[in-house]
Coordinates of C-alpha atoms in Angstrom, one line a residue:
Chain A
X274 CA 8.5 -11.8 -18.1
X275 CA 6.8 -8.5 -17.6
X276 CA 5.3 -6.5 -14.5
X277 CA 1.6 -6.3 -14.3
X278 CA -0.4 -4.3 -11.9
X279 CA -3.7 -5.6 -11.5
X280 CA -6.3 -3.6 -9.7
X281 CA -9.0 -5.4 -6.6
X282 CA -12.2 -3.8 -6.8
X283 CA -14.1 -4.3 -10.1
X284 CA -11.2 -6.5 -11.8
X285 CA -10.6 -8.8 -8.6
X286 CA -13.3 -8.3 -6.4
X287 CA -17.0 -8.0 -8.3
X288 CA -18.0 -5.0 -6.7
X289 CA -21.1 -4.1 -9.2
X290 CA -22.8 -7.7 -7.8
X291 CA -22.1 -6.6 -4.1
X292 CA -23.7 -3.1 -4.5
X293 CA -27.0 -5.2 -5.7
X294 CA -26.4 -7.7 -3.1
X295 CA -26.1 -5.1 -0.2
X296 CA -28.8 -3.4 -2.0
X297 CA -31.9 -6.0 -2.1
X298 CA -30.3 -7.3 1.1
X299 CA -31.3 -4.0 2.9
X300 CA -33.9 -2.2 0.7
X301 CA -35.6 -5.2 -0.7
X302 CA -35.1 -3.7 -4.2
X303 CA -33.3 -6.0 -6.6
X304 CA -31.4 -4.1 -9.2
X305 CA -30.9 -5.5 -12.5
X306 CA -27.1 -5.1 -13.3
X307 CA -28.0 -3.9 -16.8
X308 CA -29.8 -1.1 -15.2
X309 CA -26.3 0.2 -14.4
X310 CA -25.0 -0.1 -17.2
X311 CA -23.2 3.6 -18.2
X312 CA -23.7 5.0 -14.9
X313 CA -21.3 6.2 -12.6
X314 CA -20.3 3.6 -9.9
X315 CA -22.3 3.7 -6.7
X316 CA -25.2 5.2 -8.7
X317 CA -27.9 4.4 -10.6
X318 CA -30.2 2.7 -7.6
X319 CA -33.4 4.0 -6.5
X320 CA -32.3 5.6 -3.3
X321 CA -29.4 7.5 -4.2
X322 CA -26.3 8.1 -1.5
X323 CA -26.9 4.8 0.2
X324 CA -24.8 2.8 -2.1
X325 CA -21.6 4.9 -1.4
X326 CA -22.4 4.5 2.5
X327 CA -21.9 0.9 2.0
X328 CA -18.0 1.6 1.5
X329 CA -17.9 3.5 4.4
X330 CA -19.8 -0.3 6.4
X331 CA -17.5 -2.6 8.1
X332 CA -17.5 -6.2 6.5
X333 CA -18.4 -4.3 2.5
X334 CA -15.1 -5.4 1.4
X335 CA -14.0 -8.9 3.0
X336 CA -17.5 -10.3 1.7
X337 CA -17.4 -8.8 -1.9
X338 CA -17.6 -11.9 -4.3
X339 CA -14.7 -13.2 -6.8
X340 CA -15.2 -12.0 -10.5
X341 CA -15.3 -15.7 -12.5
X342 CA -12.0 -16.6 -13.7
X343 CA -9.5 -14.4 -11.9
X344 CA -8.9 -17.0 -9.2
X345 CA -7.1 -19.4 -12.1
X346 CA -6.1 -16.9 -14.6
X347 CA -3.7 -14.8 -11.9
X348 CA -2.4 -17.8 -11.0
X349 CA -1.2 -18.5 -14.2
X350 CA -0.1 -15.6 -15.2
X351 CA 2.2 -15.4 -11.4
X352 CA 3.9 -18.6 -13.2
X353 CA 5.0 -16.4 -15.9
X354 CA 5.5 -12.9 -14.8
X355 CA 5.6 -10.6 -12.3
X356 CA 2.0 -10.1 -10.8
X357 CA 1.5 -7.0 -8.5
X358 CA -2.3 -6.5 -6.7
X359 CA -2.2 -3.1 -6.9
X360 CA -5.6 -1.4 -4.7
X361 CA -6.6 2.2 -3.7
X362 CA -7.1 1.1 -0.5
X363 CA -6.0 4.1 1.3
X364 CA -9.2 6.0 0.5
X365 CA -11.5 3.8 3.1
X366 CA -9.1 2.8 5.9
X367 CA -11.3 0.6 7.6
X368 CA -10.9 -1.7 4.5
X369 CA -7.1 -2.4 4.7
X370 CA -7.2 -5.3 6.6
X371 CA -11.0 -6.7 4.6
X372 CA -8.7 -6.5 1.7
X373 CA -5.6 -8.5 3.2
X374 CA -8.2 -10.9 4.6
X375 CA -10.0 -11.3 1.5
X376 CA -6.9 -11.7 -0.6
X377 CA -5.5 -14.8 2.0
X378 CA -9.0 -15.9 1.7
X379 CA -9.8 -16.1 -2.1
X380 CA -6.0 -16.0 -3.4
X381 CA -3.5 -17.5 -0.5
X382 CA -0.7 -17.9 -3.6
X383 CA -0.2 -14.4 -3.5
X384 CA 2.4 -13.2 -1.6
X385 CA 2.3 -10.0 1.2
X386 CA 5.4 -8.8 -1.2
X387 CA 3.5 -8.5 -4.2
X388 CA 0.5 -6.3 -2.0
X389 CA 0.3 -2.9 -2.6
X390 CA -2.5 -0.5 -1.0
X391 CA -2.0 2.7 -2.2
X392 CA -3.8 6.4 -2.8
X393 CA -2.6 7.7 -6.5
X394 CA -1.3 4.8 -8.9
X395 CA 1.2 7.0 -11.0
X396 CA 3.7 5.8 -8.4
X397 CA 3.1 2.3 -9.9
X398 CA 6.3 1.3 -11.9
X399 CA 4.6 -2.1 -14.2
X400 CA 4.5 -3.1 -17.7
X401 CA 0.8 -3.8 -18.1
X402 CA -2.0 -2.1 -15.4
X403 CA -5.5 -4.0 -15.3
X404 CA -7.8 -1.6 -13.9
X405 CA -11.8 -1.0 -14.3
X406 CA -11.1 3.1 -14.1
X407 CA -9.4 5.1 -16.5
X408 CA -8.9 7.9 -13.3
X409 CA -5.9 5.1 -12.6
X410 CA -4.7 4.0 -16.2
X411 CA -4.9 7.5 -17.6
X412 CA -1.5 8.7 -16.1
X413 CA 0.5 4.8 -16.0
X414 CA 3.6 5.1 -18.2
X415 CA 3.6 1.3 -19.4
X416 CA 0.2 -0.5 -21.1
X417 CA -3.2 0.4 -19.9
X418 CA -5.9 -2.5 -19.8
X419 CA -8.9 -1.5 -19.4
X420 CA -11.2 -4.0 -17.7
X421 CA -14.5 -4.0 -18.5
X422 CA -17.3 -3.1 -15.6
X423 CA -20.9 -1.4 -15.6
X424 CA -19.7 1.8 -15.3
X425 CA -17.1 2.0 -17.6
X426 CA -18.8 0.4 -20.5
X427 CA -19.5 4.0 -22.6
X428 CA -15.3 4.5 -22.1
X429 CA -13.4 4.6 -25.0
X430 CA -9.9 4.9 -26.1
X431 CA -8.1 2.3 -24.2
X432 CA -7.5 -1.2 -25.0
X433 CA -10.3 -3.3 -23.4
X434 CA -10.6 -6.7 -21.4
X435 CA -14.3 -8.0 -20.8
X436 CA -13.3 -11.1 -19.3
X437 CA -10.4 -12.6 -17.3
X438 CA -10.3 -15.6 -19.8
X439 CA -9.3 -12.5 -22.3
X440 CA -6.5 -11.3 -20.0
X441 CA -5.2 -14.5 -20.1
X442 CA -5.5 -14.6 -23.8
X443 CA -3.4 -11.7 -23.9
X444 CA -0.9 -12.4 -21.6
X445 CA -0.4 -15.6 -21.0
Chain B
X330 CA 9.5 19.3 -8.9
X331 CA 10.6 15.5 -8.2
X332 CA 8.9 12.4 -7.1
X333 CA 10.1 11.5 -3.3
X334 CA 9.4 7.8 -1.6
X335 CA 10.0 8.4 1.6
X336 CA 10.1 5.0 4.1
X337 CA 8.4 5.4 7.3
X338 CA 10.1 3.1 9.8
X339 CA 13.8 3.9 11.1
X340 CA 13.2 7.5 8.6
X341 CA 10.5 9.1 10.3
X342 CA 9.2 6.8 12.9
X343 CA 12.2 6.0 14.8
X344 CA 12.4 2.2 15.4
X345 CA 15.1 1.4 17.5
X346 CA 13.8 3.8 20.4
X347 CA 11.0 2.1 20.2
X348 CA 13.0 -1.5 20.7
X349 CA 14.7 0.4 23.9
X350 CA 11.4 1.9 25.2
X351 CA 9.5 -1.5 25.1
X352 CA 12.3 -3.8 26.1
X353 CA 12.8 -1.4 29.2
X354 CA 9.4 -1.3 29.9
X355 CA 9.0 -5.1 29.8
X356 CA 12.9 -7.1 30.9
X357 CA 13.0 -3.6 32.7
X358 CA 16.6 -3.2 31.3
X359 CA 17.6 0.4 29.2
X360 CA 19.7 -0.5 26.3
X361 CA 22.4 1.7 25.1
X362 CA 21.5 2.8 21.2
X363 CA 25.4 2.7 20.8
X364 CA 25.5 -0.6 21.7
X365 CA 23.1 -1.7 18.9
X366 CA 25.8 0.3 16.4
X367 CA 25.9 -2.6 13.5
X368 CA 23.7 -5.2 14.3
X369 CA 21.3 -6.0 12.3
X370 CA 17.6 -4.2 13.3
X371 CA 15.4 -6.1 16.9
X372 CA 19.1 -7.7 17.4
X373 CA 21.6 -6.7 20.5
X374 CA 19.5 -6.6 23.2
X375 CA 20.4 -9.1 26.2
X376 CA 17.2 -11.5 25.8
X377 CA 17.4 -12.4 21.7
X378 CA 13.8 -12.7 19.8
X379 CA 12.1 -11.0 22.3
X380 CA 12.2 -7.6 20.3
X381 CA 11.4 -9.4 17.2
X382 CA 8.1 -10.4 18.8
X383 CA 6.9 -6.5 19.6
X384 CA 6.8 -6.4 15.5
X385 CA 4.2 -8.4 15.7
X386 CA 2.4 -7.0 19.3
X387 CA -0.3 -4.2 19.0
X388 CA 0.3 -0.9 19.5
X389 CA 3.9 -0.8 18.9
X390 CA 3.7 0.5 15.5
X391 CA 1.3 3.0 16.8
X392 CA 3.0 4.6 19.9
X393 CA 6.6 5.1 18.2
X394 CA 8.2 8.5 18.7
X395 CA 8.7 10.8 15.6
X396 CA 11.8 11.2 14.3
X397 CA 13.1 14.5 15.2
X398 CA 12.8 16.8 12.3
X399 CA 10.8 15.1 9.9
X400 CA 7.6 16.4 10.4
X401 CA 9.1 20.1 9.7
X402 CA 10.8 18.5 6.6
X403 CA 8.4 16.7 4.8
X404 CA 5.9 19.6 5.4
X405 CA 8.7 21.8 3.2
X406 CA 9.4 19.2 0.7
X407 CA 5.4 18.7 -0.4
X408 CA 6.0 22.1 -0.9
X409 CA 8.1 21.7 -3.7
X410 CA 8.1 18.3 -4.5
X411 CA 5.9 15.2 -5.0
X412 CA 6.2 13.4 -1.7
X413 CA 4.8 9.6 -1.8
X414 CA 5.3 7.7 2.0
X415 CA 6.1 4.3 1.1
X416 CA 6.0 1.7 3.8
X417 CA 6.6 -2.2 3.8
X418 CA 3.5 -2.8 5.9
X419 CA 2.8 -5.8 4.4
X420 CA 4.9 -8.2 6.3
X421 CA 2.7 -6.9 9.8
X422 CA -0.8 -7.1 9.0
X423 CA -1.9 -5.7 12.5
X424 CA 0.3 -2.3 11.3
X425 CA -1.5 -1.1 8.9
X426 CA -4.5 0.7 10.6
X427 CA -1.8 1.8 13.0
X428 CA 0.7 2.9 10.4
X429 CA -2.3 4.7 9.0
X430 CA -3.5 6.0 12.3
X431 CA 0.4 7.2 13.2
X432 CA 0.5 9.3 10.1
X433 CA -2.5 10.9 10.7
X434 CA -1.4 12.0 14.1
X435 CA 2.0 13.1 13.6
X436 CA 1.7 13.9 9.5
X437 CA -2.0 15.3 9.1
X438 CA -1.1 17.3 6.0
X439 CA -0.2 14.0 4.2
X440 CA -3.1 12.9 2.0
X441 CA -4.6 9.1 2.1
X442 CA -3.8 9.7 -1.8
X443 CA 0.1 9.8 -1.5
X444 CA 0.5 7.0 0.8
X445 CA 1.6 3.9 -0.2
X446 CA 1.8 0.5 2.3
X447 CA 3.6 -2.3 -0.1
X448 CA 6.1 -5.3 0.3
X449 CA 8.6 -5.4 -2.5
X450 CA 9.4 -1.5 -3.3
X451 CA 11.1 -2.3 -6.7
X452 CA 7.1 -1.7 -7.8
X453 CA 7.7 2.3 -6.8
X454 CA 8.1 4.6 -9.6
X455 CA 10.4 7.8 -8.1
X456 CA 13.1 10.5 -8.5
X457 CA 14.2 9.5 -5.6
X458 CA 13.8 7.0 -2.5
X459 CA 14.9 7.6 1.3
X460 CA 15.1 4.1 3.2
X461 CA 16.9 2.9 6.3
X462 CA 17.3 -0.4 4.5
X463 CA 19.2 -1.6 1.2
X464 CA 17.1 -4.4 0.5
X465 CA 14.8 -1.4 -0.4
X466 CA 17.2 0.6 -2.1
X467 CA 19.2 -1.9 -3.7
X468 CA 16.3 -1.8 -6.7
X469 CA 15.5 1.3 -7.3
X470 CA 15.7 3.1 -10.4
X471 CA 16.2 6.3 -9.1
X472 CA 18.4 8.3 -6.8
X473 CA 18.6 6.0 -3.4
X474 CA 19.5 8.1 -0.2
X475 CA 20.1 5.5 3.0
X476 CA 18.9 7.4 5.7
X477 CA 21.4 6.5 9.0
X478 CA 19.8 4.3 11.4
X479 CA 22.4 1.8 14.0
X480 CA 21.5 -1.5 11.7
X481 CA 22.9 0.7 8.9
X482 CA 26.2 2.3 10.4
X483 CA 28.5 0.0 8.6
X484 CA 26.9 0.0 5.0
X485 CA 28.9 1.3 2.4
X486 CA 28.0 2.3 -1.5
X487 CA 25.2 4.4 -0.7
X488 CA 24.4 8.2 -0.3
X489 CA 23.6 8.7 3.3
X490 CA 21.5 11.3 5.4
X491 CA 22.4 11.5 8.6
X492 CA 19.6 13.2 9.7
X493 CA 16.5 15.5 8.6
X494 CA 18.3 18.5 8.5
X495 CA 20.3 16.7 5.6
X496 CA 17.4 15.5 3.8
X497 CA 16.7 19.3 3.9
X498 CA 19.7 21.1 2.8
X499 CA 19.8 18.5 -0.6
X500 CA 16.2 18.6 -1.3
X501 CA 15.0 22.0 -0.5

């Protein structure tokens, strides 16, 4: 059984497809997810600024939708080890309870025990950390997963997941 | 420098005056802190689950009074060390824009990043961890220091602080 930390936002919560959704929904501009391909998050659509405002917007994070897969695969993989949701929550208070809401919504098996919202993630004691930005892997003492969103795509030197059906591959 | 997790409730938001200040405002009835000496925490007060309840009643979290000492403390220890606050919010929903809120009154010099709001804290990575409660301490890897609070009087096998001033003279 091992420990593993696995980040919300871009791993649990497909925050790429809100950004477009918000987007079109209130610039009528529908940006093509490849277009962000590389680019930093938050950027890379026509107006610039507005994007990172939307973090800022009550309701951003308890509607985000549920990356494919992660619903079943964290499931399984609670059966076998010692799952953690690990989120840097702190940064956008107003999302605290979106986030505690959204989890009860999309994954009631989790417990409130194995929540944690936090600022910095080298406090985080696991064995394995999934998390779309390096800013959180780069200082985590056990093994760094790397999971695979828009603006991380041009990262390299960490072991990668594209897909939750290869985090299970790995790990369960 | 050394990593220091310190809890918030009964360590620098003082609990149990809170229990007395509510139940007197509400049962109008002023409980003795000495009489809640070893009993375990919302127990001792004449009407039982009442006090249990204000856990779960807004604003309580909010309004509690500040431990004397530890804002003067944990100022001097960021100082020197690497000071995380690391609270069980988890189990109270309702308490974490209020924890959140309450720090940023009384502890404005501690950043969003070195705040941690958790359930389990056997996921906290320190040097050393400062709790009122040994179901906190009893798994961590470092040094635990069981900060004195009545529930607590009677524990044995643990490093106590009595008080800031303690905290102080081993840490600083």
């Amino acid at each position: 059984m091992a420990r593993i930390a696995i980040d919300m936002d871009g791993v649990m919560a497909d925050s790429t497809q809100q950004y477009i959704n918000w987007y079109a929904a209130r610039y009528g501009v529908q940006v093509e997810k490849a277009s962000l391909l590389g680019k930093p998050e938050t950027t890379g659509f026509p107006l610039e600024g507005v994007v990172r405002q939307f973090l800022y917007t009550p309701g951003f994070f308890r509607t985000k939708p549920v990356i494919p897969g992660s619903q079943e695969v964290i499931k399984a993989l609670q059966e076998k080890h010692d799952v953690f949701i690990v989120s840097a929550a702190m940064e956008f208070p107003q999302s605290l309870s979106e986030k505690l809401a959204w989890l009860e919504d999309h994954f009631p098996f989790i417990s409130w025990h194995n929540i944690v919202f936090c600022g910095y993630k080298n406090i985080v004691d696991a064995d394995y950390m999934i998390d779309d930005h390096i800013k959180n892997l780069s200082t985590f003492k056990g093994e760094p997963l790397l999971f695979t969103a828009p603006h991380n795509v041009h990262v390299e030197g960490y072991k990668r997941v594209n897909t939750w059906e290869e985090v299970g591959a790995l790990l369960l």
